[in-house]
Amino acid sequence: MQNTVHFILQGKGGIGKTLVSTILAQWLKTRDGSPLRCYDTDQENPTFSRYKSLNVKHVPVMTESRTIDPKRFDSLMIDILEEDGNCVIDNGANTFSPLVAYLIENDCFSLLEESGRKVYIHTIVGGGDTLHDTAMGFVSTAKSTNVPLVLWQNEHFGLLQSASGKAFLDSQTYAENSGRVKGHVVLAQRNADTFGADLKKMNTARLTLDEVKASDKFNVMEKQRIKVIFKDLFEQLDKVDW
């Protein structure tokens, strides 16, 4: 993959945007050797920028009055356009609405496409109590943009199904926008005491898979379970219609 730009967008906080950003960035690094540049626009909790080995650039794009700072955002766009390579842009819940509005108002997606970049929006829908809000975020993103979507289904909050047991992918909400979706990645619900604890340990330390493999702070079984998680996710990303 070359010259792709990936926006991680979802208006609900704590749903896994930074997790998705780190997984995606690590997968892109395994592709064809294209340069990778990562950006964190989260104003209040720039967790992505704390992954040192990914060299994430923190770009706080909002002013104190909660509007987009044109100069800061323009510098981000220029930075993306000045060099070839793949880009991952993590966005906080607090900047979701103003950032999407600014991207649309300035026709930024078209500018990127016309400049030879292939643009994707990664949107996350969570299960359990998060399903309704995140499903509405998916619909809002699908209806307000014309960019290909990659749907991440986060089962860590529960299965993606309604109270009556109807799966999100079988819902009318999804069906009306499914034509825009180029692929799915499931963040599967695994054993919380093993896989869950290991992934939390990895994320708390802000480490990548390669760093975990080289670390003496993870035992052989912790490393094995993390490798199992990433093998599954990377295989799913391989199947997306890029």
CSV table of N, CA and C in Angstrom, one decimal, residues 83-188:
chain,number,residue,atom,x,y,z
A,83,GLU,N,4.9,14.8,1.5
A,83,GLU,CA,5.7,13.6,1.4
A,83,GLU,C,4.9,12.4,1.1
A,84,ASP,N,5.5,11.5,0.3
A,84,ASP,CA,4.8,10.2,0.0
A,84,ASP,C,4.8,9.3,1.2
A,85,GLY,N,3.9,8.3,1.2
A,85,GLY,CA,3.9,7.4,2.3
A,85,GLY,C,2.4,7.2,2.8
A,86,ASN,N,2.3,6.4,3.8
A,86,ASN,CA,1.0,6.1,4.4
A,86,ASN,C,0.8,6.9,5.7
A,87,CYS,N,-0.4,7.4,6.0
A,87,CYS,CA,-0.6,8.3,7.1
A,87,CYS,C,-1.8,7.7,7.9
A,88,VAL,N,-1.6,7.8,9.3
A,88,VAL,CA,-2.7,7.4,10.2
A,88,VAL,C,-3.0,8.6,11.1
A,89,ILE,N,-4.2,9.1,11.1
A,89,ILE,CA,-4.6,10.2,11.9
A,89,ILE,C,-5.6,9.8,13.0
A,90,ASP,N,-5.2,9.8,14.2
A,90,ASP,CA,-6.1,9.5,15.3
A,90,ASP,C,-6.8,10.8,15.8
A,91,ASN,N,-8.1,10.7,16.1
A,91,ASN,CA,-8.9,11.9,16.4
A,91,ASN,C,-9.6,11.6,17.7
A,92,GLY,N,-9.6,12.5,18.6
A,92,GLY,CA,-10.3,12.4,19.9
A,92,GLY,C,-11.8,12.7,19.7
A,93,ALA,N,-12.6,12.1,20.6
A,93,ALA,CA,-14.0,12.3,20.6
A,93,ALA,C,-14.4,13.8,20.7
A,94,ASN,N,-13.6,14.6,21.4
A,94,ASN,CA,-13.9,16.0,21.6
A,94,ASN,C,-13.7,16.8,20.3
A,95,THR,N,-12.9,16.3,19.4
A,95,THR,CA,-12.7,17.0,18.1
A,95,THR,C,-13.4,16.4,17.0
A,96,PHE,N,-14.2,15.4,17.2
A,96,PHE,CA,-14.9,14.7,16.1
A,96,PHE,C,-15.8,15.6,15.3
A,97,SER,N,-16.8,16.2,15.9
A,97,SER,CA,-17.7,17.0,15.1
A,97,SER,C,-17.1,18.2,14.4
A,98,PRO,N,-16.3,19.0,15.1
A,98,PRO,CA,-15.7,20.2,14.4
A,98,PRO,C,-14.7,19.7,13.3
A,99,LEU,N,-14.0,18.6,13.6
A,99,LEU,CA,-13.0,18.2,12.6
A,99,LEU,C,-13.6,17.7,11.3
A,100,VAL,N,-14.7,16.9,11.5
A,100,VAL,CA,-15.4,16.4,10.3
A,100,VAL,C,-16.0,17.5,9.5
A,101,ALA,N,-16.6,18.5,10.2
A,101,ALA,CA,-17.2,19.7,9.6
A,101,ALA,C,-16.1,20.4,8.8
A,102,TYR,N,-15.0,20.6,9.4
A,102,TYR,CA,-13.9,21.3,8.7
A,102,TYR,C,-13.4,20.6,7.5
A,103,LEU,N,-13.2,19.2,7.6
A,103,LEU,CA,-12.8,18.4,6.5
A,103,LEU,C,-13.8,18.5,5.3
A,104,ILE,N,-15.1,18.6,5.6
A,104,ILE,CA,-16.1,18.6,4.6
A,104,ILE,C,-16.1,20.1,4.0
A,105,GLU,N,-16.1,21.1,4.9
A,105,GLU,CA,-16.2,22.5,4.4
A,105,GLU,C,-15.1,22.8,3.5
A,106,ASN,N,-13.9,22.3,3.7
A,106,ASN,CA,-12.7,22.6,2.9
A,106,ASN,C,-12.5,21.6,1.8
A,107,ASP,N,-13.4,20.6,1.7
A,107,ASP,CA,-13.3,19.6,0.7
A,107,ASP,C,-11.9,18.9,0.7
A,108,CYS,N,-11.5,18.6,1.9
A,108,CYS,CA,-10.1,18.0,2.1
A,108,CYS,C,-10.0,16.6,1.6
A,109,PHE,N,-11.1,15.8,1.6
A,109,PHE,CA,-11.0,14.5,1.1
A,109,PHE,C,-10.7,14.5,-0.4
A,110,SER,N,-11.4,15.4,-1.1
A,110,SER,CA,-11.1,15.5,-2.6
A,110,SER,C,-9.7,16.0,-2.9
A,111,LEU,N,-9.2,16.9,-2.0
A,111,LEU,CA,-7.9,17.4,-2.2
A,111,LEU,C,-6.9,16.3,-2.1
A,112,LEU,N,-7.1,15.5,-1.1
A,112,LEU,CA,-6.2,14.3,-0.9
A,112,LEU,C,-6.2,13.4,-2.1
A,113,GLU,N,-7.4,13.1,-2.5
A,113,GLU,CA,-7.6,12.2,-3.6
A,113,GLU,C,-7.0,12.7,-4.9
A,114,GLU,N,-7.2,14.0,-5.1
A,114,GLU,CA,-6.6,14.7,-6.3
A,114,GLU,C,-5.1,14.7,-6.3
A,115,SER,N,-4.5,14.6,-5.1
A,115,SER,CA,-3.1,14.7,-4.9
A,115,SER,C,-2.5,13.3,-4.9
A,116,GLY,N,-3.3,12.3,-5.3
A,116,GLY,CA,-2.8,10.9,-5.4
A,116,GLY,C,-2.8,10.1,-4.2
A,117,ARG,N,-3.6,10.6,-3.2
A,117,ARG,CA,-3.8,9.8,-1.9
A,117,ARG,C,-5.1,9.0,-2.0
A,118,LYS,N,-5.1,7.8,-1.4
A,118,LYS,CA,-6.3,7.1,-1.3
A,118,LYS,C,-6.7,7.2,0.2
A,119,VAL,N,-7.9,7.7,0.4
A,119,VAL,CA,-8.4,8.1,1.7
A,119,VAL,C,-9.4,7.0,2.2
A,120,TYR,N,-9.2,6.7,3.5
A,120,TYR,CA,-10.2,5.8,4.2
A,120,TYR,C,-10.5,6.4,5.5
A,121,ILE,N,-11.8,6.1,5.9
A,121,ILE,CA,-12.2,6.5,7.3
A,121,ILE,C,-12.5,5.2,8.0
A,122,HIS,N,-11.9,5.1,9.2
A,122,HIS,CA,-12.1,3.9,10.0
A,122,HIS,C,-13.0,4.3,11.1
A,123,THR,N,-14.2,3.6,11.2
A,123,THR,CA,-15.2,4.0,12.2
A,123,THR,C,-15.4,2.8,13.1
A,124,ILE,N,-15.7,3.0,14.4
A,124,ILE,CA,-15.8,1.9,15.3
A,124,ILE,C,-17.2,1.8,15.9
A,125,VAL,N,-17.7,0.6,15.9
A,125,VAL,CA,-19.0,0.4,16.5
A,125,VAL,C,-18.8,-0.6,17.6
A,126,GLY,N,-19.2,-0.2,18.8
A,126,GLY,CA,-19.0,-1.1,20.0
A,126,GLY,C,-20.3,-1.9,20.4
A,127,GLY,N,-20.1,-2.9,21.2
A,127,GLY,CA,-21.2,-3.7,21.6
A,127,GLY,C,-21.8,-3.2,22.9
A,128,GLY,N,-22.7,-4.0,23.5
A,128,GLY,CA,-23.3,-3.7,24.8
A,128,GLY,C,-23.9,-2.3,24.8
A,129,ASP,N,-23.7,-1.6,25.9
A,129,ASP,CA,-24.3,-0.3,26.1
A,129,ASP,C,-23.8,0.8,25.2
A,130,THR,N,-22.7,0.5,24.5
A,130,THR,CA,-22.1,1.5,23.5
A,130,THR,C,-22.7,1.4,22.1
A,131,LEU,N,-23.5,0.4,21.9
A,131,LEU,CA,-24.0,0.1,20.5
A,131,LEU,C,-24.8,1.2,19.9
A,132,HIS,N,-25.8,1.7,20.6
A,132,HIS,CA,-26.6,2.8,20.0
A,132,HIS,C,-25.8,4.0,19.6
A,133,ASP,N,-25.0,4.5,20.6
A,133,ASP,CA,-24.3,5.8,20.3
A,133,ASP,C,-23.3,5.6,19.2
A,134,THR,N,-22.6,4.5,19.2
A,134,THR,CA,-21.5,4.2,18.2
A,134,THR,C,-22.1,3.9,16.8
A,135,ALA,N,-23.3,3.3,16.8
A,135,ALA,CA,-24.0,3.0,15.5
A,135,ALA,C,-24.5,4.3,14.9
A,136,MET,N,-24.9,5.2,15.7
A,136,MET,CA,-25.3,6.6,15.2
A,136,MET,C,-24.1,7.3,14.7
A,137,GLY,N,-23.0,7.1,15.4
A,137,GLY,CA,-21.7,7.7,14.9
A,137,GLY,C,-21.3,7.2,13.5
A,138,PHE,N,-21.5,5.9,13.3
A,138,PHE,CA,-21.2,5.2,12.1
A,138,PHE,C,-22.1,5.8,11.0
A,139,VAL,N,-23.4,6.0,11.3
A,139,VAL,CA,-24.4,6.5,10.3
A,139,VAL,C,-24.0,7.9,9.9
A,140,SER,N,-23.7,8.7,11.0
A,140,SER,CA,-23.4,10.1,10.7
A,140,SER,C,-22.2,10.3,9.8
A,141,THR,N,-21.1,9.5,10.1
A,141,THR,CA,-19.9,9.5,9.2
A,141,THR,C,-20.2,9.0,7.8
A,142,ALA,N,-21.0,8.0,7.7
A,142,ALA,CA,-21.4,7.5,6.4
A,142,ALA,C,-22.2,8.5,5.5
A,143,LYS,N,-23.1,9.2,6.2
A,143,LYS,CA,-24.0,10.1,5.5
A,143,LYS,C,-23.3,11.4,5.1
A,144,SER,N,-22.3,11.8,5.9
A,144,SER,CA,-21.7,13.1,5.8
A,144,SER,C,-20.5,13.1,4.9
A,145,THR,N,-20.0,11.9,4.5
A,145,THR,CA,-18.8,11.8,3.7
A,145,THR,C,-19.0,10.9,2.5
A,146,ASN,N,-18.1,10.9,1.6
A,146,ASN,CA,-18.2,9.9,0.5
A,146,ASN,C,-17.0,9.1,0.4
A,147,VAL,N,-16.2,9.0,1.5
A,147,VAL,CA,-15.0,8.3,1.6
A,147,VAL,C,-15.2,6.8,1.9
A,148,PRO,N,-14.5,5.9,1.4
A,148,PRO,CA,-14.6,4.4,1.7
A,148,PRO,C,-14.4,4.2,3.2
A,149,LEU,N,-15.2,3.4,3.8
A,149,LEU,CA,-15.2,3.1,5.2
A,149,LEU,C,-14.7,1.7,5.6
A,150,VAL,N,-13.9,1.7,6.7
A,150,VAL,CA,-13.6,0.4,7.2
A,150,VAL,C,-14.2,0.3,8.6
A,151,LEU,N,-15.1,-0.7,8.8
A,151,LEU,CA,-15.8,-0.8,10.1
A,151,LEU,C,-15.1,-1.7,11.0
A,152,TRP,N,-14.8,-1.2,12.2
A,152,TRP,CA,-14.2,-2.0,13.3
A,152,TRP,C,-15.3,-2.3,14.3
A,153,GLN,N,-15.5,-3.6,14.6
A,153,GLN,CA,-16.5,-4.0,15.5
A,153,GLN,C,-15.8,-4.4,16.9
A,154,ASN,N,-16.1,-3.5,17.9
A,154,ASN,CA,-15.4,-3.7,19.1
A,154,ASN,C,-16.3,-4.5,20.1
A,155,GLU,N,-16.0,-5.8,20.3
A,155,GLU,CA,-16.8,-6.6,21.2
A,155,GLU,C,-16.4,-6.5,22.7
A,156,HIS,N,-15.4,-5.7,23.0
A,156,HIS,CA,-14.9,-5.6,24.4
A,156,HIS,C,-16.0,-5.1,25.3
A,157,PHE,N,-17.0,-4.5,24.8
A,157,PHE,CA,-18.1,-3.9,25.6
A,157,PHE,C,-19.3,-4.9,25.6
A,158,GLY,N,-19.2,-5.9,24.8
A,158,GLY,CA,-20.3,-6.9,24.6
A,158,GLY,C,-20.5,-7.1,23.2
A,159,LEU,N,-21.4,-8.0,22.8
A,159,LEU,CA,-21.7,-8.4,21.4
A,159,LEU,C,-22.4,-7.2,20.8
A,160,LEU,N,-22.2,-7.1,19.5
A,160,LEU,CA,-22.9,-6.0,18.7
A,160,LEU,C,-24.3,-6.5,18.3
A,161,GLN,N,-25.2,-6.5,19.3
A,161,GLN,CA,-26.6,-6.9,19.0
A,161,GLN,C,-27.5,-6.1,19.9
A,162,SER,N,-28.7,-6.0,19.4
A,162,SER,CA,-29.8,-5.2,20.1
A,162,SER,C,-30.3,-6.1,21.3
A,163,ALA,N,-31.2,-5.4,22.0
A,163,ALA,CA,-31.8,-6.1,23.2
A,163,ALA,C,-32.6,-7.4,22.7
A,164,SER,N,-33.1,-7.3,21.5
A,164,SER,CA,-33.8,-8.5,21.0
A,164,SER,C,-32.9,-9.5,20.4
A,165,GLY,N,-31.6,-9.3,20.4
A,165,GLY,CA,-30.7,-10.3,19.8
A,165,GLY,C,-30.3,-10.1,18.4
A,166,LYS,N,-30.8,-9.0,17.7
A,166,LYS,CA,-30.5,-8.8,16.3
A,166,LYS,C,-29.1,-8.2,16.2
A,167,ALA,N,-28.3,-8.9,15.4
A,167,ALA,CA,-26.9,-8.4,15.2
A,167,ALA,C,-26.9,-7.1,14.4
A,168,PHE,N,-25.9,-6.2,14.7
A,168,PHE,CA,-25.8,-4.9,14.1
A,168,PHE,C,-25.6,-5.1,12.5
A,169,LEU,N,-24.9,-6.1,12.1
A,169,LEU,CA,-24.7,-6.2,10.6
A,169,LEU,C,-26.0,-6.7,9.9
A,170,ASP,N,-27.0,-7.1,10.7
A,170,ASP,CA,-28.3,-7.5,10.1
A,170,ASP,C,-29.3,-6.4,10.3
A,171,SER,N,-28.9,-5.3,10.8
A,171,SER,CA,-29.9,-4.2,11.1
A,171,SER,C,-30.1,-3.3,9.9
A,172,GLN,N,-31.2,-2.6,9.9
A,172,GLN,CA,-31.5,-1.7,8.8
A,172,GLN,C,-30.5,-0.5,8.8
A,173,THR,N,-30.1,-0.1,10.0
A,173,THR,CA,-29.1,0.9,10.1
A,173,THR,C,-27.8,0.6,9.3
A,174,TYR,N,-27.4,-0.6,9.5
A,174,TYR,CA,-26.2,-1.0,8.7
A,174,TYR,C,-26.5,-1.2,7.2
A,175,ALA,N,-27.6,-1.8,6.9
A,175,ALA,CA,-27.9,-2.1,5.5
A,175,ALA,C,-27.9,-0.9,4.7
A,176,GLU,N,-28.5,0.2,5.2
A,176,GLU,CA,-28.6,1.4,4.5
A,176,GLU,C,-27.3,2.1,4.1
A,177,ASN,N,-26.2,1.7,4.8
A,177,ASN,CA,-24.9,2.3,4.6
A,177,ASN,C,-23.8,1.3,4.2
A,178,SER,N,-24.2,0.0,4.1
A,178,SER,CA,-23.2,-1.1,3.9
A,178,SER,C,-22.4,-1.0,2.6
A,179,GLY,N,-23.0,-0.3,1.6
A,179,GLY,CA,-22.3,-0.2,0.3
A,179,GLY,C,-21.0,0.6,0.4
A,180,ARG,N,-20.9,1.4,1.5
A,180,ARG,CA,-19.7,2.3,1.6
A,180,ARG,C,-18.6,1.5,2.4
A,181,VAL,N,-18.9,0.4,2.9
A,181,VAL,CA,-18.0,-0.3,3.8
A,181,VAL,C,-17.1,-1.3,2.9
A,182,LYS,N,-15.8,-1.1,3.0
A,182,LYS,CA,-14.8,-1.8,2.2
A,182,LYS,C,-14.3,-3.0,2.9
A,183,GLY,N,-14.6,-3.1,4.2
A,183,GLY,CA,-14.1,-4.3,5.0
A,183,GLY,C,-14.4,-4.1,6.5
A,184,HIS,N,-14.3,-5.2,7.2
A,184,HIS,CA,-14.6,-5.3,8.6
A,184,HIS,C,-13.4,-5.8,9.4
A,185,VAL,N,-13.2,-5.3,10.6
A,185,VAL,CA,-12.2,-5.9,11.5
A,185,VAL,C,-13.0,-6.1,12.8
A,186,VAL,N,-12.9,-7.3,13.3
A,186,VAL,CA,-13.6,-7.5,14.6
A,186,VAL,C,-12.5,-7.6,15.7
A,187,LEU,N,-12.7,-6.7,16.7
A,187,LEU,CA,-11.9,-6.7,17.9
A,187,LEU,C,-12.6,-7.7,18.9
A,188,ALA,N,-12.3,-9.0,18.7
A,188,ALA,CA,-13.0,-10.0,19.4
A,188,ALA,C,-12.9,-10.0,20.9
